[in-house]
GROMACS .gro file of C-alpha atoms in nm:
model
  209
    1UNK     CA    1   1.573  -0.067  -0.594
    2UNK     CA    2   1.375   0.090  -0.877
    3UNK     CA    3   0.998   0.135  -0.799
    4UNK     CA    4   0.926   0.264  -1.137
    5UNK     CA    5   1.108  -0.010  -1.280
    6UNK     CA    6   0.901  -0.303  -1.117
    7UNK     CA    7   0.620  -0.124  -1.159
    8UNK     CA    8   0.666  -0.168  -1.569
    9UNK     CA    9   0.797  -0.520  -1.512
   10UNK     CA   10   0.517  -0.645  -1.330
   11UNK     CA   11   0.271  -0.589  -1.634
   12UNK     CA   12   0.564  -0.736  -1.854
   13UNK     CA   13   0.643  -1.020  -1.716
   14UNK     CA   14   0.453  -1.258  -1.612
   15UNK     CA   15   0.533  -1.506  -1.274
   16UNK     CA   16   0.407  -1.828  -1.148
   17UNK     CA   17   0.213  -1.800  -0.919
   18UNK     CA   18  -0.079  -2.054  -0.732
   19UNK     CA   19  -0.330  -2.313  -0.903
   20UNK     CA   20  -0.682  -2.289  -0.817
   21UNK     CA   21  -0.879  -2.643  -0.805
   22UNK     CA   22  -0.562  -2.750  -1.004
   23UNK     CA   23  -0.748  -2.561  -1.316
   24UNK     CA   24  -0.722  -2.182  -1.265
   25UNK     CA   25  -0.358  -2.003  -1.249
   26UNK     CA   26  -0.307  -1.696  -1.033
   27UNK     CA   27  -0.002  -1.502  -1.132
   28UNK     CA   28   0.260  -1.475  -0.874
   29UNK     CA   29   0.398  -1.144  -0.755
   30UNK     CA   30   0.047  -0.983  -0.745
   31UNK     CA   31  -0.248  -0.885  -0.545
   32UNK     CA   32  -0.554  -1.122  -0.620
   33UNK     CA   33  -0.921  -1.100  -0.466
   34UNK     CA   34  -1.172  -1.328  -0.280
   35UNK     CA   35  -1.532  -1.211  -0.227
   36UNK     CA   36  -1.891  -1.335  -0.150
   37UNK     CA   37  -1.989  -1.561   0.124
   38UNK     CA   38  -1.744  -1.885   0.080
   39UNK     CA   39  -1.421  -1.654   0.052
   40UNK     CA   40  -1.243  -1.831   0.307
   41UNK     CA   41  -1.329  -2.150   0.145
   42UNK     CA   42  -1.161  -2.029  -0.150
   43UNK     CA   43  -0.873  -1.906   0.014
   44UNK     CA   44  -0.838  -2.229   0.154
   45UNK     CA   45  -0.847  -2.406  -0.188
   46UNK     CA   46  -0.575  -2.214  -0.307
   47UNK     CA   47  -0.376  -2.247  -0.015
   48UNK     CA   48  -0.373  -2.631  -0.141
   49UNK     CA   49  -0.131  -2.589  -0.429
   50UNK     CA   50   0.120  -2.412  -0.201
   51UNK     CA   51   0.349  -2.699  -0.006
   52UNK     CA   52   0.478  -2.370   0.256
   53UNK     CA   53   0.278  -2.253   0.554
   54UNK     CA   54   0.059  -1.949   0.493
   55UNK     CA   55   0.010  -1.610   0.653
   56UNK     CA   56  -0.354  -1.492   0.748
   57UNK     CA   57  -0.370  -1.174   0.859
   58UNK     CA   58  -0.742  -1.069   0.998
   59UNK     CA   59  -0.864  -0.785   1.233
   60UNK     CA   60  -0.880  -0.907   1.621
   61UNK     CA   61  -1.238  -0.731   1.670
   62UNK     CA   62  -1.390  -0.903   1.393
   63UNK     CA   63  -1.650  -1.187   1.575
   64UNK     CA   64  -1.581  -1.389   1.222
   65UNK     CA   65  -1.313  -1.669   1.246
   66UNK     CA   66  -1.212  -2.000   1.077
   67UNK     CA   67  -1.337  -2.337   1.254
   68UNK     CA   68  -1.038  -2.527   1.256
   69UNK     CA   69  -1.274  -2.844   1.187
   70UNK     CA   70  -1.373  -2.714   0.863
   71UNK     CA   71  -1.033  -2.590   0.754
   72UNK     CA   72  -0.941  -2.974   0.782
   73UNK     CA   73  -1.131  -3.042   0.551
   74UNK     CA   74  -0.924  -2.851   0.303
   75UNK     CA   75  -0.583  -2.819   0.451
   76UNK     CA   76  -0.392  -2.946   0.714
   77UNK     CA   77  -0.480  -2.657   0.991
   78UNK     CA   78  -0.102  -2.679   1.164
   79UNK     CA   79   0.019  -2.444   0.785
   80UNK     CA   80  -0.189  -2.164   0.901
   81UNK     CA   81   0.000  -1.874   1.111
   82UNK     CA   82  -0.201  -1.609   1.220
   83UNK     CA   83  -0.176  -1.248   1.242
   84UNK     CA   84  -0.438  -1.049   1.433
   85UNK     CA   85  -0.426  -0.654   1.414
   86UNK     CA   86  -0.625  -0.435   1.644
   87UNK     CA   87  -0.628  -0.121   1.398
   88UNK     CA   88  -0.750  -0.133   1.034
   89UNK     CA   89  -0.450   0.062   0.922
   90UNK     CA   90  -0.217  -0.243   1.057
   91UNK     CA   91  -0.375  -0.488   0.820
   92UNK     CA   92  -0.258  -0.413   0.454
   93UNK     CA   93   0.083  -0.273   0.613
   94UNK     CA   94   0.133  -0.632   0.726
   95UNK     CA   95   0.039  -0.786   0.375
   96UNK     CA   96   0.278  -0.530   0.231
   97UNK     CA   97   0.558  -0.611   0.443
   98UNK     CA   98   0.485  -0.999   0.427
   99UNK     CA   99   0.504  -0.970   0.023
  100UNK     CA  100   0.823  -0.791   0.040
  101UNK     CA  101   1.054  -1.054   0.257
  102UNK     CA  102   0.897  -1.324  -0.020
  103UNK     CA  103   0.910  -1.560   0.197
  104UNK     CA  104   0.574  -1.725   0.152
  105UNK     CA  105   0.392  -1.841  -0.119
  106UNK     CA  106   0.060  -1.725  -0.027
  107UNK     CA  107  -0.045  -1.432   0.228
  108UNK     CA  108  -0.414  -1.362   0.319
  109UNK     CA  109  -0.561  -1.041   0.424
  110UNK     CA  110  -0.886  -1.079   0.570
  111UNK     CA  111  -1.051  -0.741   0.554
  112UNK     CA  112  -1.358  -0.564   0.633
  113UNK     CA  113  -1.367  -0.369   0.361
  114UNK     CA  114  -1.230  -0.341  -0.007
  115UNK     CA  115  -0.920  -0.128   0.001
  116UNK     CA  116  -0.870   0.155  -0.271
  117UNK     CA  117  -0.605   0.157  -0.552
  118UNK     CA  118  -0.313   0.267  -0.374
  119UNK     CA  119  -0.295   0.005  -0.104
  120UNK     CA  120  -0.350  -0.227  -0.404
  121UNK     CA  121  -0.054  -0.070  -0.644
  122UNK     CA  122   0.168  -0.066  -0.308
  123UNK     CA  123   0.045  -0.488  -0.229
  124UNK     CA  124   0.165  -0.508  -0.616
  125UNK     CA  125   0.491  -0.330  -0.581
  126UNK     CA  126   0.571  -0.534  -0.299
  127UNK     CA  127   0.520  -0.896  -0.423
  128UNK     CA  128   0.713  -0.812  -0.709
  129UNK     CA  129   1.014  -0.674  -0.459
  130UNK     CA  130   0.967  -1.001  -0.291
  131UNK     CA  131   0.997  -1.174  -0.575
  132UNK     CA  132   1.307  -1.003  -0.677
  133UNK     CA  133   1.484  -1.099  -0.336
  134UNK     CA  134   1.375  -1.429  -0.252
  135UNK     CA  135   1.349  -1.566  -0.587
  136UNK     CA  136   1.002  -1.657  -0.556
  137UNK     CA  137   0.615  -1.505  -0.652
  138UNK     CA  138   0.458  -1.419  -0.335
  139UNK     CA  139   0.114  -1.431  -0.407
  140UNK     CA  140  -0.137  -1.147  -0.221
  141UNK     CA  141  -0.475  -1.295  -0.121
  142UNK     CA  142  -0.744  -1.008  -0.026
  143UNK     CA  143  -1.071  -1.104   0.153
  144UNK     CA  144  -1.353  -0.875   0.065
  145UNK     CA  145  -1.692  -0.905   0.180
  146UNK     CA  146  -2.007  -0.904  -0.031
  147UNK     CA  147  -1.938  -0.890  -0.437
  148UNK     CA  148  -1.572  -0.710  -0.346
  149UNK     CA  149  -1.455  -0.408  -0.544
  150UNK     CA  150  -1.087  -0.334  -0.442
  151UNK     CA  151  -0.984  -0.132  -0.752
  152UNK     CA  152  -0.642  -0.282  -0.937
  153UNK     CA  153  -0.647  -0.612  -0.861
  154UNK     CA  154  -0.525  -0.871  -1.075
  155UNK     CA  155  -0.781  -1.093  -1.075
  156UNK     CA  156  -1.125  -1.132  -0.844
  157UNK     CA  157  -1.294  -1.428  -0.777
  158UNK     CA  158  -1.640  -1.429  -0.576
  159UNK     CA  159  -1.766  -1.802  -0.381
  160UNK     CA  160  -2.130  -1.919  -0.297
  161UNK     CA  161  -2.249  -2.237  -0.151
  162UNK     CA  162  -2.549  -2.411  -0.355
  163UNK     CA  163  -2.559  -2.664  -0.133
  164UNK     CA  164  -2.824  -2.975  -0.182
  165UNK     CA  165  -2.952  -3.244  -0.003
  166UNK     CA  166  -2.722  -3.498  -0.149
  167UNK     CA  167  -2.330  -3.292  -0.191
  168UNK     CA  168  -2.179  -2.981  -0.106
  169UNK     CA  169  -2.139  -2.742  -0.425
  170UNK     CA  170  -2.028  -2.364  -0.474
  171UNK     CA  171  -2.076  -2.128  -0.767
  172UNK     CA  172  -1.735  -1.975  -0.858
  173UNK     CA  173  -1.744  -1.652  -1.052
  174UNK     CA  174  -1.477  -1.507  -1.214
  175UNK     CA  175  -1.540  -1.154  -1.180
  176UNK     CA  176  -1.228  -0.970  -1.349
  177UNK     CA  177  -0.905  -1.081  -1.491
  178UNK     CA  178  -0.703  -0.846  -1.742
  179UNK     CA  179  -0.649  -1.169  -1.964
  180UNK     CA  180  -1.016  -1.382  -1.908
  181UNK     CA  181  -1.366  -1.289  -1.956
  182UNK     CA  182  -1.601  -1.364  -1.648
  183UNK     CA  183  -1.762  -1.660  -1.620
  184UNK     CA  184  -1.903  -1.948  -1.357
  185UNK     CA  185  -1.850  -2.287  -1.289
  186UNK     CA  186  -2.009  -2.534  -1.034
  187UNK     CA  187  -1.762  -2.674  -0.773
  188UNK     CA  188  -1.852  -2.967  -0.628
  189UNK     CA  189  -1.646  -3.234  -0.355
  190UNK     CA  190  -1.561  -3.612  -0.552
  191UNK     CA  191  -1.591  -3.905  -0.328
  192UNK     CA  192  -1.256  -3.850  -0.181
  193UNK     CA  193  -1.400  -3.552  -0.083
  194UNK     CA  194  -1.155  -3.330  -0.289
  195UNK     CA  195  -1.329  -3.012  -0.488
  196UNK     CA  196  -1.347  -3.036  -0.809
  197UNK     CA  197  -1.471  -2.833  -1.123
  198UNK     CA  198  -1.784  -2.996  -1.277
  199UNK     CA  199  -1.821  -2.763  -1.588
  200UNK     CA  200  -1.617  -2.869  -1.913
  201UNK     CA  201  -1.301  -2.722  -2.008
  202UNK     CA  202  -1.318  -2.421  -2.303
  203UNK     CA  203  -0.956  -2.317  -2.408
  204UNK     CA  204  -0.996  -1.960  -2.227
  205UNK     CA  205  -1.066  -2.123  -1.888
  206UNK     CA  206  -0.748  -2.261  -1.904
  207UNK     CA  207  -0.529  -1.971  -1.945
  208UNK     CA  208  -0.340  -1.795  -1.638
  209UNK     CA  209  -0.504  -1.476  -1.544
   0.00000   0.00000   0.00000
């Protein structure tokens, strides 16, 4: 197969991909990232649009972990498989080769760090080969702490709870998209306890990035 070639395609043409809060579309075949506090959260909300089970891949020494209870509240926990690597190296090599059978919608790399711009280009490289075989987008979720910074990305979004007495609410930031400006929006649960965008619609928020 033709690196060079997908690597020109991938800016060409563009794939489905995953719907955040059934508002925000990520573009399939590409690496996306998920910083700030409530990352998981996020991940979790986009894990929503996908009807397949989803790969997390995290590092087995770090103390954090989901609470099953609390990914209930999102999605059904039994869709989750889990990876666990005990070297840092073994984590984006398992994203890469997860993209590249395309057999899942969504794969999650939880990571301790931001990686630098050629993990990223090879993460991009390999959702699009995965896309060429299976027929699908494979989607590439990274996990960064803090405000993120992994160089290349297609898109990075950043989570915080704002929590008050009377509902749960998050700030989401878009941070960088090569098609959308940044911008925020207040997330908040509706009484069927779904999250939901509370800001109003402007015609750029609505375009796939």
């Amino acid at each position: 197969m033709d690196i060079t070639r997908l690597t020109r395609q991938s800016h060409r043409k563009a794939r489905p991909g995953l719907r955040l809060l059934d508002r925000f579309e990520l573009t399939g075949a590409r690496a996306h990232e998920a910083c700030g506090p409530a990352r998981r959260r996020l991940a979790l909300w986009l894990a929503q649009s996908s009807t397949r089970d989803v790969l997390w891949i995290r590092p087995d020494w770090h103390p954090d972990r989901l609470h099953m209870a609390g990914v209930r509240a999102e999605i059904d926990p039994g869709r989750l498989i889990f990876v666990e690597c005990c070297r840092a190296a073994d984590l984006l090599w398992c994203m890469e080769e997860a993209l590249r059978a395309g057999l899942m919608d969504l794969v999650i790399c939880d990571l301790p760090e931001p990686p630098g711009l050629t993990p990223v280009r090879r993460l991009h490289l390999a959702a699009e080969a995965g896309a060429e075989r299976s027929g699908r987008a494979p989607l590439g979720l990274l996990l960064s702490p803090s405000d993120g910074g992994a160089p290349g990305v297609e898109t990075r979004w950043h989570l915080a709870p704002k929590h008050h007495s009377e509902a749960d609410s998050w700030t989401l930031t878009r941070l960088r998209a090569r098609d959308a400006a940044p911008a925020d929006w207040t997330i908040a649960r509706t009484r069927a306890g779904a999250p939901e965008v509370q800001t109003a619609d402007t015609p750029a928020d609505l375009q796939p990035v």
